[in-house]
mmCIF file of C-alpha atoms and ligand atoms in Angstrom:
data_model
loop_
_atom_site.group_PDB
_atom_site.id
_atom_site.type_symbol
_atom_site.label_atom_id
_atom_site.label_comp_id
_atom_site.label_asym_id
_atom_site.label_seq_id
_atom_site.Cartn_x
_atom_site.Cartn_y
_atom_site.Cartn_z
ATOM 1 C CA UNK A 1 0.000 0.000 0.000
ATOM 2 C CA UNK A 2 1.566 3.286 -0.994
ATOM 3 C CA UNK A 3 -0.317 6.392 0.162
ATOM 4 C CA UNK A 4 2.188 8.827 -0.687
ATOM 5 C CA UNK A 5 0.980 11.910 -2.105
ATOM 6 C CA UNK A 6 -2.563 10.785 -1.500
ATOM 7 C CA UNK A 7 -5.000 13.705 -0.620
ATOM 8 C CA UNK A 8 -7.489 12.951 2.178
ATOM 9 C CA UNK A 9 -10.940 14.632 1.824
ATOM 10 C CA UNK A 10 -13.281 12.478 2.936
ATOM 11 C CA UNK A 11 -12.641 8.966 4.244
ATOM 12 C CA UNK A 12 -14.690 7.307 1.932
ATOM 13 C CA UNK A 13 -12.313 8.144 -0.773
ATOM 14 C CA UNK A 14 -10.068 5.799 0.930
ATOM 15 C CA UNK A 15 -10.157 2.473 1.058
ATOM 16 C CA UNK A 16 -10.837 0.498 4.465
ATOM 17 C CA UNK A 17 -7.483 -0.851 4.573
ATOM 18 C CA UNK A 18 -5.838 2.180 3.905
ATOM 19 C CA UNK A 19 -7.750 4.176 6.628
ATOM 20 C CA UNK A 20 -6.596 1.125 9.318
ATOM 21 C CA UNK A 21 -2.910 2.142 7.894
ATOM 22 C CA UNK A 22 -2.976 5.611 9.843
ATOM 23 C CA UNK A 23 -4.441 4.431 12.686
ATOM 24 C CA UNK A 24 -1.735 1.387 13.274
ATOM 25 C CA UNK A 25 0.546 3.848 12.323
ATOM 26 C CA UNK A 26 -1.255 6.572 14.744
ATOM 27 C CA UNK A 27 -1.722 3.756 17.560
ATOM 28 C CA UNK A 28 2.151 3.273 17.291
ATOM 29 C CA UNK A 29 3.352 7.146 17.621
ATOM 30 C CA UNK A 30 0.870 7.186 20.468
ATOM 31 C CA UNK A 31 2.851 4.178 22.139
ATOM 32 C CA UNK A 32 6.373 5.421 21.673
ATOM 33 C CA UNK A 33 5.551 8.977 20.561
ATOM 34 C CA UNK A 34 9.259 10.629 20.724
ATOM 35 C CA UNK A 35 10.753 7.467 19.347
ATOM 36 C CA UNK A 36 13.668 8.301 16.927
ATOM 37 C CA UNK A 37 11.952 6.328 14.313
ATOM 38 C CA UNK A 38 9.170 9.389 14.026
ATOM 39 C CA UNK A 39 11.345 12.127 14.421
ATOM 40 C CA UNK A 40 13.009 13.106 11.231
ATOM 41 C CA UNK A 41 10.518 11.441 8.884
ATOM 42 C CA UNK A 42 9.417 15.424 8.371
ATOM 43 C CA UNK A 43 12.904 17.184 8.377
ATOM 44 C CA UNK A 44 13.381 19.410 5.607
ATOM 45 C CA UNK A 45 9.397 19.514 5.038
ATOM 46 C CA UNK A 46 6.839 22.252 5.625
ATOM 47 C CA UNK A 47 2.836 21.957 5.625
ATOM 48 C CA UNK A 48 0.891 25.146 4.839
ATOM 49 C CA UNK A 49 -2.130 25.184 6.734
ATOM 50 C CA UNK A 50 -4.806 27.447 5.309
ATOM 51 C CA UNK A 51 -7.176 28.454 7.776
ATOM 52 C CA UNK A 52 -10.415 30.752 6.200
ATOM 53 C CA UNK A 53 -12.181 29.735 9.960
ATOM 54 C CA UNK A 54 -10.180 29.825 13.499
ATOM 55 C CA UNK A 55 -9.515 26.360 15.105
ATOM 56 C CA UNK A 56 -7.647 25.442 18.761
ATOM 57 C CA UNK A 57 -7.390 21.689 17.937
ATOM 58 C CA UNK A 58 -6.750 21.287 14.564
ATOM 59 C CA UNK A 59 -4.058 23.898 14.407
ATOM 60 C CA UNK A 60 -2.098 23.435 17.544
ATOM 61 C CA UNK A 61 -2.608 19.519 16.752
ATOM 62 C CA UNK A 62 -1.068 20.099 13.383
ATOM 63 C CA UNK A 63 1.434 22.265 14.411
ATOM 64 C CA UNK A 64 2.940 20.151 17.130
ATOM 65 C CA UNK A 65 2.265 16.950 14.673
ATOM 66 C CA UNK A 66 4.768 18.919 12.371
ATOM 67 C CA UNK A 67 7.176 19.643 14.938
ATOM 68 C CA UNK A 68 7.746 15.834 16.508
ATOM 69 C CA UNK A 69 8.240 14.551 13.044
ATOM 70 C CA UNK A 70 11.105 17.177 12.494
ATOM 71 C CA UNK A 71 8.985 19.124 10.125
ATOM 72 C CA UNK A 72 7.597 22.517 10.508
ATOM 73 C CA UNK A 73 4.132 24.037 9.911
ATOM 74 C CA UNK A 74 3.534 27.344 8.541
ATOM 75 C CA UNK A 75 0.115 29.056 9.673
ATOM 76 C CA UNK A 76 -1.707 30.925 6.092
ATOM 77 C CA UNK A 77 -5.090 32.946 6.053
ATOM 78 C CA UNK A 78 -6.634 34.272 3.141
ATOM 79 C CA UNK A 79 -6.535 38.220 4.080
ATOM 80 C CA UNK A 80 -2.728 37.403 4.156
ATOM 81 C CA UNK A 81 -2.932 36.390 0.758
ATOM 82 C CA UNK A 82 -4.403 37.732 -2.703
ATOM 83 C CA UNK A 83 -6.440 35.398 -3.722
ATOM 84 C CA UNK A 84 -9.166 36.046 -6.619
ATOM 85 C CA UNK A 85 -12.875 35.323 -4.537
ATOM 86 C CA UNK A 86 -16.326 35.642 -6.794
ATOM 87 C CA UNK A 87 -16.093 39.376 -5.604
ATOM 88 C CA UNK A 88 -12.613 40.310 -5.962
ATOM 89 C CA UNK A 89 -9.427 40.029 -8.443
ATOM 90 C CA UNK A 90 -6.500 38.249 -7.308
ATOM 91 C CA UNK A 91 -4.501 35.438 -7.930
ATOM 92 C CA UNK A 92 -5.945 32.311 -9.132
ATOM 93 C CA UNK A 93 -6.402 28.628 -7.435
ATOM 94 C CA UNK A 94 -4.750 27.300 -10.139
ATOM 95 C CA UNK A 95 -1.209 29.565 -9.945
ATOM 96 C CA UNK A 96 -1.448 29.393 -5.941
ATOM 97 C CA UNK A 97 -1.517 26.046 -5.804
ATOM 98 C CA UNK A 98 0.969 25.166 -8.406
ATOM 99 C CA UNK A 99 3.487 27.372 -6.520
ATOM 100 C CA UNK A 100 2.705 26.304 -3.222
ATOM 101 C CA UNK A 101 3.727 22.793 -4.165
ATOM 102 C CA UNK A 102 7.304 24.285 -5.389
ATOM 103 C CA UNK A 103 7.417 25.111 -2.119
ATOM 104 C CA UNK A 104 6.046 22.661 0.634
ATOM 105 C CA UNK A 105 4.974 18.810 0.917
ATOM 106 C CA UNK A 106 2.076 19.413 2.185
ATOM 107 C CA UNK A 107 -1.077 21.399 2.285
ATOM 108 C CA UNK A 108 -3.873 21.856 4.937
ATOM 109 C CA UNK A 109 -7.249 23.562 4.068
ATOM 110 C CA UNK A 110 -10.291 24.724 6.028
ATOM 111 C CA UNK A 111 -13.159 26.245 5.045
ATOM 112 C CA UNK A 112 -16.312 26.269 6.941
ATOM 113 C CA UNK A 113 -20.416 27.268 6.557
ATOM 114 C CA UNK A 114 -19.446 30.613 7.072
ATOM 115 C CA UNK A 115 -17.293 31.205 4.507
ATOM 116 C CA UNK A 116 -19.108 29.654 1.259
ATOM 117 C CA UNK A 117 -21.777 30.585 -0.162
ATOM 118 C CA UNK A 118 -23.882 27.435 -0.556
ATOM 119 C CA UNK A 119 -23.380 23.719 0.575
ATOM 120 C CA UNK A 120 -20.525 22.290 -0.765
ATOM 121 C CA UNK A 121 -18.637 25.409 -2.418
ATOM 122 C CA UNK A 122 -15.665 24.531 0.456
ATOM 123 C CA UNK A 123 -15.264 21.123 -0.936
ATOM 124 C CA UNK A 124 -15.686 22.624 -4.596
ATOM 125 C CA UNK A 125 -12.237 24.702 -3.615
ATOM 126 C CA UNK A 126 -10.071 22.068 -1.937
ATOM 127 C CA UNK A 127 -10.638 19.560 -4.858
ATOM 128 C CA UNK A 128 -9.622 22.983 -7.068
ATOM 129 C CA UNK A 129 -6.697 23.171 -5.140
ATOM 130 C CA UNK A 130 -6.123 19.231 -5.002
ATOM 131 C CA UNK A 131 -6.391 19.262 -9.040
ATOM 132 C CA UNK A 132 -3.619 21.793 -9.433
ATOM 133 C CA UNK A 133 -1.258 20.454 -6.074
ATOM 134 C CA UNK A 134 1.223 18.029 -7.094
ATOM 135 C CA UNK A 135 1.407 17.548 -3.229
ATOM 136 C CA UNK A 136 -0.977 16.228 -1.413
ATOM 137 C CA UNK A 137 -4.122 18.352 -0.304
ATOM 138 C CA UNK A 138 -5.505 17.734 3.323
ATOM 139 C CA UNK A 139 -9.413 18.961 4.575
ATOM 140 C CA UNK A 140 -9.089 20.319 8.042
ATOM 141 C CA UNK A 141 -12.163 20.609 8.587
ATOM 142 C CA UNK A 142 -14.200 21.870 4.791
ATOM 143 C CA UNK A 143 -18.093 22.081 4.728
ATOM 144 C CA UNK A 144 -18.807 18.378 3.992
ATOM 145 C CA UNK A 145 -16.013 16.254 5.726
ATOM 146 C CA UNK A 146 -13.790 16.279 8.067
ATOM 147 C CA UNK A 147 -11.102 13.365 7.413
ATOM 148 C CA UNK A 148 -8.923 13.821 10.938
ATOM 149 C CA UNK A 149 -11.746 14.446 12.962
ATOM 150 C CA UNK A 150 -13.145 10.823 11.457
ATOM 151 C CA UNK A 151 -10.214 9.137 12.361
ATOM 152 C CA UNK A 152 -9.411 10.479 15.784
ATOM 153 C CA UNK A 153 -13.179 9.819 16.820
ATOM 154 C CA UNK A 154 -12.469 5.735 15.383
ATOM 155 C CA UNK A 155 -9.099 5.601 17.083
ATOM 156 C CA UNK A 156 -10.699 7.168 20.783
ATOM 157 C CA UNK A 157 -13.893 4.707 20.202
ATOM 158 C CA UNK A 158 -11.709 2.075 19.759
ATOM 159 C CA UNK A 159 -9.397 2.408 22.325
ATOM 160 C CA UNK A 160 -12.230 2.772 24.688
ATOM 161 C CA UNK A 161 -13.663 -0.854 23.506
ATOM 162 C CA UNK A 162 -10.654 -2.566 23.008
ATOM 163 C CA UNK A 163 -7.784 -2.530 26.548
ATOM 164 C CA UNK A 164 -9.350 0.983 27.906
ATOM 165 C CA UNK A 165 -8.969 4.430 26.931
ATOM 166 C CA UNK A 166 -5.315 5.413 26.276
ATOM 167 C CA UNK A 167 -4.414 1.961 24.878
ATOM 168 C CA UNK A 168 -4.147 1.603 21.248
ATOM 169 C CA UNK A 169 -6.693 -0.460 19.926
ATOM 170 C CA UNK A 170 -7.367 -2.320 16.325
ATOM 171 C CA UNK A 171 -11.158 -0.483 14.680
ATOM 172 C CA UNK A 172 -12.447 -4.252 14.109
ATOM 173 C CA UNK A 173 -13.013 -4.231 17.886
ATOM 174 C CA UNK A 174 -16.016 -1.505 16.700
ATOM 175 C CA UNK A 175 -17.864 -4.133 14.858
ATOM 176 C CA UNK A 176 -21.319 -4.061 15.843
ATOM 177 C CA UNK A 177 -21.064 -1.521 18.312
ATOM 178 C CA UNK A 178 -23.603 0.888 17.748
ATOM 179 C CA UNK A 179 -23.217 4.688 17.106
ATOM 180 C CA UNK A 180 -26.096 7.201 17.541
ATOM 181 C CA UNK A 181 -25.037 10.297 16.136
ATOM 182 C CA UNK A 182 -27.674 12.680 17.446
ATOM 183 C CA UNK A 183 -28.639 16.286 17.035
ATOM 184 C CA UNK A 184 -28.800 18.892 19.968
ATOM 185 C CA UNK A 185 -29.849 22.154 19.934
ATOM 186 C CA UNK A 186 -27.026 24.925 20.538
ATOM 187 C CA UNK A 187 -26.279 28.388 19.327
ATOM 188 C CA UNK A 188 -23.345 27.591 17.212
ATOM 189 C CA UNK A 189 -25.444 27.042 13.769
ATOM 190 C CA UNK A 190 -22.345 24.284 12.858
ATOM 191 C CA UNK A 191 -21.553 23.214 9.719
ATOM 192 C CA UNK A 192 -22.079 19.250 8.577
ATOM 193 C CA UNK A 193 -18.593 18.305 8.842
ATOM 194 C CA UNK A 194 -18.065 16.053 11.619
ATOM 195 C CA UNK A 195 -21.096 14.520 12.237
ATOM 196 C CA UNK A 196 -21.105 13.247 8.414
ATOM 197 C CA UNK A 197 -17.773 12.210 8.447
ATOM 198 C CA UNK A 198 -18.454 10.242 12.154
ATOM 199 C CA UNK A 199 -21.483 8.353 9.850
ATOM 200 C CA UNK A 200 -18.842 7.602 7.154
ATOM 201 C CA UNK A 201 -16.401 6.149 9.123
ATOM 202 C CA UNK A 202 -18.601 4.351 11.653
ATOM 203 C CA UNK A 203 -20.220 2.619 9.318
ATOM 204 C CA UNK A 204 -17.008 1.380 7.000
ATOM 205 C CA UNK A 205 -15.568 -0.013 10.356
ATOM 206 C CA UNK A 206 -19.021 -2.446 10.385
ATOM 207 C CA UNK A 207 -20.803 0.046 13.363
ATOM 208 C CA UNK A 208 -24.150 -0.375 13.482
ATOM 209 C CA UNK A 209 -25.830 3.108 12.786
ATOM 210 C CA UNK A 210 -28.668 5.306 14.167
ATOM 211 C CA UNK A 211 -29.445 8.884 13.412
ATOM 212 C CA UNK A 212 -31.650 11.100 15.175
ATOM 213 C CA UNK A 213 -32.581 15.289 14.777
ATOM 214 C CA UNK A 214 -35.830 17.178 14.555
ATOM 215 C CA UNK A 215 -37.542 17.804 11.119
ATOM 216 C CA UNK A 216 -35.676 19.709 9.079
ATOM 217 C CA UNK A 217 -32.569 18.488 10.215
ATOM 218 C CA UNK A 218 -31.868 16.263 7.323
ATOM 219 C CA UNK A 219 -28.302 15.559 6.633
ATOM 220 C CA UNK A 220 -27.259 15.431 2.931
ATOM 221 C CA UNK A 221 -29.018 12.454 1.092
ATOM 222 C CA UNK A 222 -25.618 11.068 -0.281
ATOM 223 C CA UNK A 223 -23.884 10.935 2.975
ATOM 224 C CA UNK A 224 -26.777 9.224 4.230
ATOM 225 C CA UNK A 225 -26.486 7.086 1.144
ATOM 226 C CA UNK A 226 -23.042 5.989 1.384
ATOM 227 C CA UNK A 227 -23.506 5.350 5.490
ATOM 228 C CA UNK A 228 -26.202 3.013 4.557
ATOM 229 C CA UNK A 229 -23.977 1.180 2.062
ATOM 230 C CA UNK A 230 -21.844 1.211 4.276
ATOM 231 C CA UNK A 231 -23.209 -0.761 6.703
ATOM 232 C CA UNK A 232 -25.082 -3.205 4.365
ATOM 233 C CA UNK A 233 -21.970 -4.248 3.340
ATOM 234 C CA UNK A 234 -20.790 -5.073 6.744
ATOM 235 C CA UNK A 235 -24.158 -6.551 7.568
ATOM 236 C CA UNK A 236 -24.626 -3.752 9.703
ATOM 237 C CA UNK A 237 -28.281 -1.780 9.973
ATOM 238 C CA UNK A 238 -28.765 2.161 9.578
ATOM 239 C CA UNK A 239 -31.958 3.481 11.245
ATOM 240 C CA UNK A 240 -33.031 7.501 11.010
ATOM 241 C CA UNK A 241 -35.331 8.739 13.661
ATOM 242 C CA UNK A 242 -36.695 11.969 14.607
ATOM 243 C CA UNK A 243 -37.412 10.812 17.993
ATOM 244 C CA UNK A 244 -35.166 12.329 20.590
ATOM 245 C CA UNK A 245 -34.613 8.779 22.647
ATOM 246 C CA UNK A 246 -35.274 6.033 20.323
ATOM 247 C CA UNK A 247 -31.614 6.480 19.139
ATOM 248 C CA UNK A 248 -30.174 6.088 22.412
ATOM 249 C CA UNK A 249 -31.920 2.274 23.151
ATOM 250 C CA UNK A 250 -28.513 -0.031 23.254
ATOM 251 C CA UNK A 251 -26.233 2.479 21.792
ATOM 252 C CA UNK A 252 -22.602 2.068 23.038
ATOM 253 C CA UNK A 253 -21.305 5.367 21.660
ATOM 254 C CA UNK A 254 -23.853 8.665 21.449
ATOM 255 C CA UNK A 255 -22.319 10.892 19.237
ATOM 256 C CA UNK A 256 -24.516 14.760 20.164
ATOM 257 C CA UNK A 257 -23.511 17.626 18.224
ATOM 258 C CA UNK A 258 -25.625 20.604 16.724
ATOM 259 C CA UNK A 259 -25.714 20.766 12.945
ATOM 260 C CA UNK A 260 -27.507 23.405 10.805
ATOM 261 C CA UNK A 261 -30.307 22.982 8.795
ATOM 262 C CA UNK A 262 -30.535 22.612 4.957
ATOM 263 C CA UNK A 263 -32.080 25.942 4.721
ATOM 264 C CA UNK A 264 -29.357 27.956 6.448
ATOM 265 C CA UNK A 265 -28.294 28.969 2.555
ATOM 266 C CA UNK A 266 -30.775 31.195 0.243
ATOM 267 C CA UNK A 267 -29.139 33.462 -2.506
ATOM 268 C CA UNK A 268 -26.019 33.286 -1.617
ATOM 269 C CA UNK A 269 -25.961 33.376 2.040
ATOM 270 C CA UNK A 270 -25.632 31.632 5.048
ATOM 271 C CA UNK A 271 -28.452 32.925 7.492
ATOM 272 C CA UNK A 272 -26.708 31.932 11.049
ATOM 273 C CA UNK A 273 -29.239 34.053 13.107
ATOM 274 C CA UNK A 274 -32.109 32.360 11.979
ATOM 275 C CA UNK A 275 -30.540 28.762 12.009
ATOM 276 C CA UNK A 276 -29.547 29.710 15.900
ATOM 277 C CA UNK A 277 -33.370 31.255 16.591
ATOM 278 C CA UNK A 278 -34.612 27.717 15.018
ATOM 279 C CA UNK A 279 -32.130 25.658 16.649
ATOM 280 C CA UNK A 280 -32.902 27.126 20.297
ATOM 281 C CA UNK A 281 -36.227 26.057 20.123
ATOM 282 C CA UNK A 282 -35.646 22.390 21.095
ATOM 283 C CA UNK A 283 -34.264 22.007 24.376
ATOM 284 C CA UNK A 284 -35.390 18.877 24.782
ATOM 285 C CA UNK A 285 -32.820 17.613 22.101
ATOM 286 C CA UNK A 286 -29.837 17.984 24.738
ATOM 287 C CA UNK A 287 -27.690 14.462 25.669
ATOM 288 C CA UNK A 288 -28.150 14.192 29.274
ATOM 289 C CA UNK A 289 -27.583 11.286 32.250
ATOM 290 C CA UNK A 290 -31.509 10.426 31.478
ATOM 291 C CA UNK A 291 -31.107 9.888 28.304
ATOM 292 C CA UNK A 292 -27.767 8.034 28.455
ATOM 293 C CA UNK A 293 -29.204 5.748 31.219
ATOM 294 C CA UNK A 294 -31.463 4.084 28.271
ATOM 295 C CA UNK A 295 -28.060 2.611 26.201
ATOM 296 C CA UNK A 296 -25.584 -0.233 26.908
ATOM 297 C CA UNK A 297 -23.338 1.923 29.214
ATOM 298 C CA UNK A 298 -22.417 4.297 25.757
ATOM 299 C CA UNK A 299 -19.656 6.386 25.748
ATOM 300 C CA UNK A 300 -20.115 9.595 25.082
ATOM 301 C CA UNK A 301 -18.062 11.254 22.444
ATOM 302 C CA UNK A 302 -17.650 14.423 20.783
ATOM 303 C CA UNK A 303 -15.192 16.446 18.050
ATOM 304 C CA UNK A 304 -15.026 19.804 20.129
ATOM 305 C CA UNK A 305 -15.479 22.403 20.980
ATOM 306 C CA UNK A 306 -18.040 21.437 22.668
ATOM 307 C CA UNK A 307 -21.582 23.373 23.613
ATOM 308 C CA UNK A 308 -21.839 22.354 27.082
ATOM 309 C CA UNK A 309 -25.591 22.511 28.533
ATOM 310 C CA UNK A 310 -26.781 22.812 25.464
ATOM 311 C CA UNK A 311 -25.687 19.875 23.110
ATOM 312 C CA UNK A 312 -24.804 18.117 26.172
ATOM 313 C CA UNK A 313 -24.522 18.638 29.888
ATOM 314 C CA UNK A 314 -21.849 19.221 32.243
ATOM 315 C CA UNK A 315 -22.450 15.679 34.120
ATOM 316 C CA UNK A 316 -22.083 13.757 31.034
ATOM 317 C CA UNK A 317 -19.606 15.951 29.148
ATOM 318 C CA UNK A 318 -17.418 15.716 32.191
ATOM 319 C CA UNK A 319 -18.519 11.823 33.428
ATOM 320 C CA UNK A 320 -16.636 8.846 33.233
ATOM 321 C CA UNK A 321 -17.667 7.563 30.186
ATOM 322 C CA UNK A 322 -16.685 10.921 28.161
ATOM 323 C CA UNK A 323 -13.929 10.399 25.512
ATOM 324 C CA UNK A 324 -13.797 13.937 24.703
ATOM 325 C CA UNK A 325 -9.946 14.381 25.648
ATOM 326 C CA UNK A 326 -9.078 11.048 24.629
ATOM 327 C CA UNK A 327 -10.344 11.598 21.192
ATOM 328 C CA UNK A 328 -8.884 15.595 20.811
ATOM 329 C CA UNK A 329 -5.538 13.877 21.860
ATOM 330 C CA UNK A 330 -5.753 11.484 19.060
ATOM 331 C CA UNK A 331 -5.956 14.381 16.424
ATOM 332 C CA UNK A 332 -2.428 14.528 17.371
ATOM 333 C CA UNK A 333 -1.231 10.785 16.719
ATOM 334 C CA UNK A 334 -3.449 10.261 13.375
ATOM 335 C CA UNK A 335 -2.347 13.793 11.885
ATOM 336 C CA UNK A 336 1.391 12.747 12.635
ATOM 337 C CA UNK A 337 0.270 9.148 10.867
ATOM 338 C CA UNK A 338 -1.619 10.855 7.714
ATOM 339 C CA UNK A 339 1.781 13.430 7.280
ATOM 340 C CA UNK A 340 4.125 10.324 7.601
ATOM 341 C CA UNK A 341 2.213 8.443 4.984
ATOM 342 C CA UNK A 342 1.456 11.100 2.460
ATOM 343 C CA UNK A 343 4.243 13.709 3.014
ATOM 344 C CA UNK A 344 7.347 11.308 3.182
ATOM 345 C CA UNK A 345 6.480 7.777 2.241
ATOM 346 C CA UNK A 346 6.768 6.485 5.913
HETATM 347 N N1 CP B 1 -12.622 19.456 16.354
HETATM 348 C C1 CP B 1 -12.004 20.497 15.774
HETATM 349 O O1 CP B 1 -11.715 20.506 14.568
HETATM 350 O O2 CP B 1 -11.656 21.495 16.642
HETATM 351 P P1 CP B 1 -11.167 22.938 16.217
HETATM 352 O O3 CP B 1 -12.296 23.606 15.502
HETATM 353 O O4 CP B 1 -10.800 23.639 17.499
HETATM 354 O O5 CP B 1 -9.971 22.788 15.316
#
């Protein structure tokens, strides 16, 4: 398996095997994390990370990913930049990119609901930069996907199923589990990123799948597609609800994060106060002890940051079977994992 030069945005443009590649690799860094064998498989190489949104996990994990591998990563936003937009003359995707990759061996990209236009225009620009990169593009986090955040949720899930949190873990030992990924209400009006990419990869490690949110809170119909392929090819079952416990009934992870609705774009726009307004108006949508009493002693996971007492509460955010940290650490380990494999041919 050679994933050098590979871009990763999306996981289900990787193969199965080749996602359980970074997270042995991952699951080994994590073991013996300042091990000589890691720490010059970067030197010499730089990552641009593009950032149109901020970020505390995904850049600091990135950064200090870069540094333990002997690389370096070099922090970019657009205003620093002149880059042509659908309002303003500049330099094209096409010349950026092509001169970035004379530079670096890498290159990071994040673009979130607040920055496009309409659904999907962030993943329309990092495959515009991935066609014109000859090295490889990485999504930090776009409007669709987000790859990292995937595999650091699989690698915290299955470290919590297989020896105990902290201990490296093989995914298999997620077969059959099941994951509710479930809306809450919040005041964040979040983008689709996570949550989608937690259904994707879930479901190609053979989880079983349940999703639950209001009316209206559809998720898009080809994500919801490919999770139920997914898991009919692992002899799995995917169940939507839009009853607030149903989801929860023998779930061992619950997966709560607020997502936008479909309308939050008309001409052109991305209406946040109204999506927050909407989104306010189900409290009852919040993961609590109650609810998590009616699974089969779930974890309880989430990407971060996290919306505490509204998408979840303190008690359960905080309780013993949160694997919040354990998760955010493993950005770390599976970033180091992707760079090694796609920057240097590790
Ligand atoms: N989960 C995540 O991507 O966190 P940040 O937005 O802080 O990077």
């Amino acid at each position: 398996m050679n994933l050098y030069q590979r871009d990763l945005i999306c996981t289900q443009d990787w193969e199965v095997e080749e996602l359980e590649a970074v997270l042995d690799l991952a699951a080994k860094m994590k073991r013996d994390r300042f091990s000589p064998q890691w720490t010059s498989i970067l030197q010499h190489k730089t990552f641009l990370m593009f950032f149109y949104n901020p970020s505390v996990r995904t850049r600091q994990s990135f950064e200090c990913a870069a540094t333990e591998l002997g690389g370096h990563a070099q922090f970019l936003e657009p205003k620093a930049m002149r880059l042509k937009t659908a309002t303003t003359a500049g330099e094209t995707v096409e010349d950026a990119a092509q001169v970035m990759s004379r530079y670096a061996h890498g290159l990071g990209i994040r673009i979130l609901e607040d920055k496009v236009p309409y659904y999907g225009a962030g993943e329309e620009l990092i495959r515009e930069y991935a066609q014109w990169c000859s090295i490889p593009v990485i999504s930090k986090a776009h409007d669709k996907y987000h790859p990292c955040q995937g595999l650091a949720d699989a690698m915290g899930w299955a470290e919590w199923f297989g020896k105990g949190p902290g201990y490296p873990a093989n995914p298999m030992v997620l077969r059959g589990k099941k994951l509710l990924v479930t809306w809450g209400h919040g005041a964040l009006a979040r983008s689709w990123s996570s949550v989608q990419e937690a259904l994707l990869i879930g479901s190609r490690f053979g989880m079983d799948v349940s999703l639950a949110h209001p009316e209206g809170y559809d998720l898009d119909p080809q994500v919801v597609q490919w999770t139920q392929e997914n898991c009919a090819a692992n002899g799995q079952t995917f169940t939507e609800t839009t009853d607030v416990r149903a989801g929860y009934e023998s779930a061992h992870v619950v997966y709560s994060r607020h997502w936008m609705s479909p309308q939050a774009y008309r001409d052109g726009e991305f209406h946040k106060q109204e999506e927050i307004d909407k989104a306010l108006k189900y409290p009852q949508w919040i993961c609590d002890a109650e609810k998590m009493a009616l699974t089969d002693n779930a974890i309880f996971t989430h990407p971060m940051p996290v919306d505490r007492g509204h998408e979840v509460t303190d008690e359960v955010a905080s309780g013993p079977r949160s694997c919040i940290y354990d998760v955010a650490e493993n950005r770390l380990h599976v970033q180091k994992a992707i760079m090694a494999l796609t920057m240097a041919e590790a």
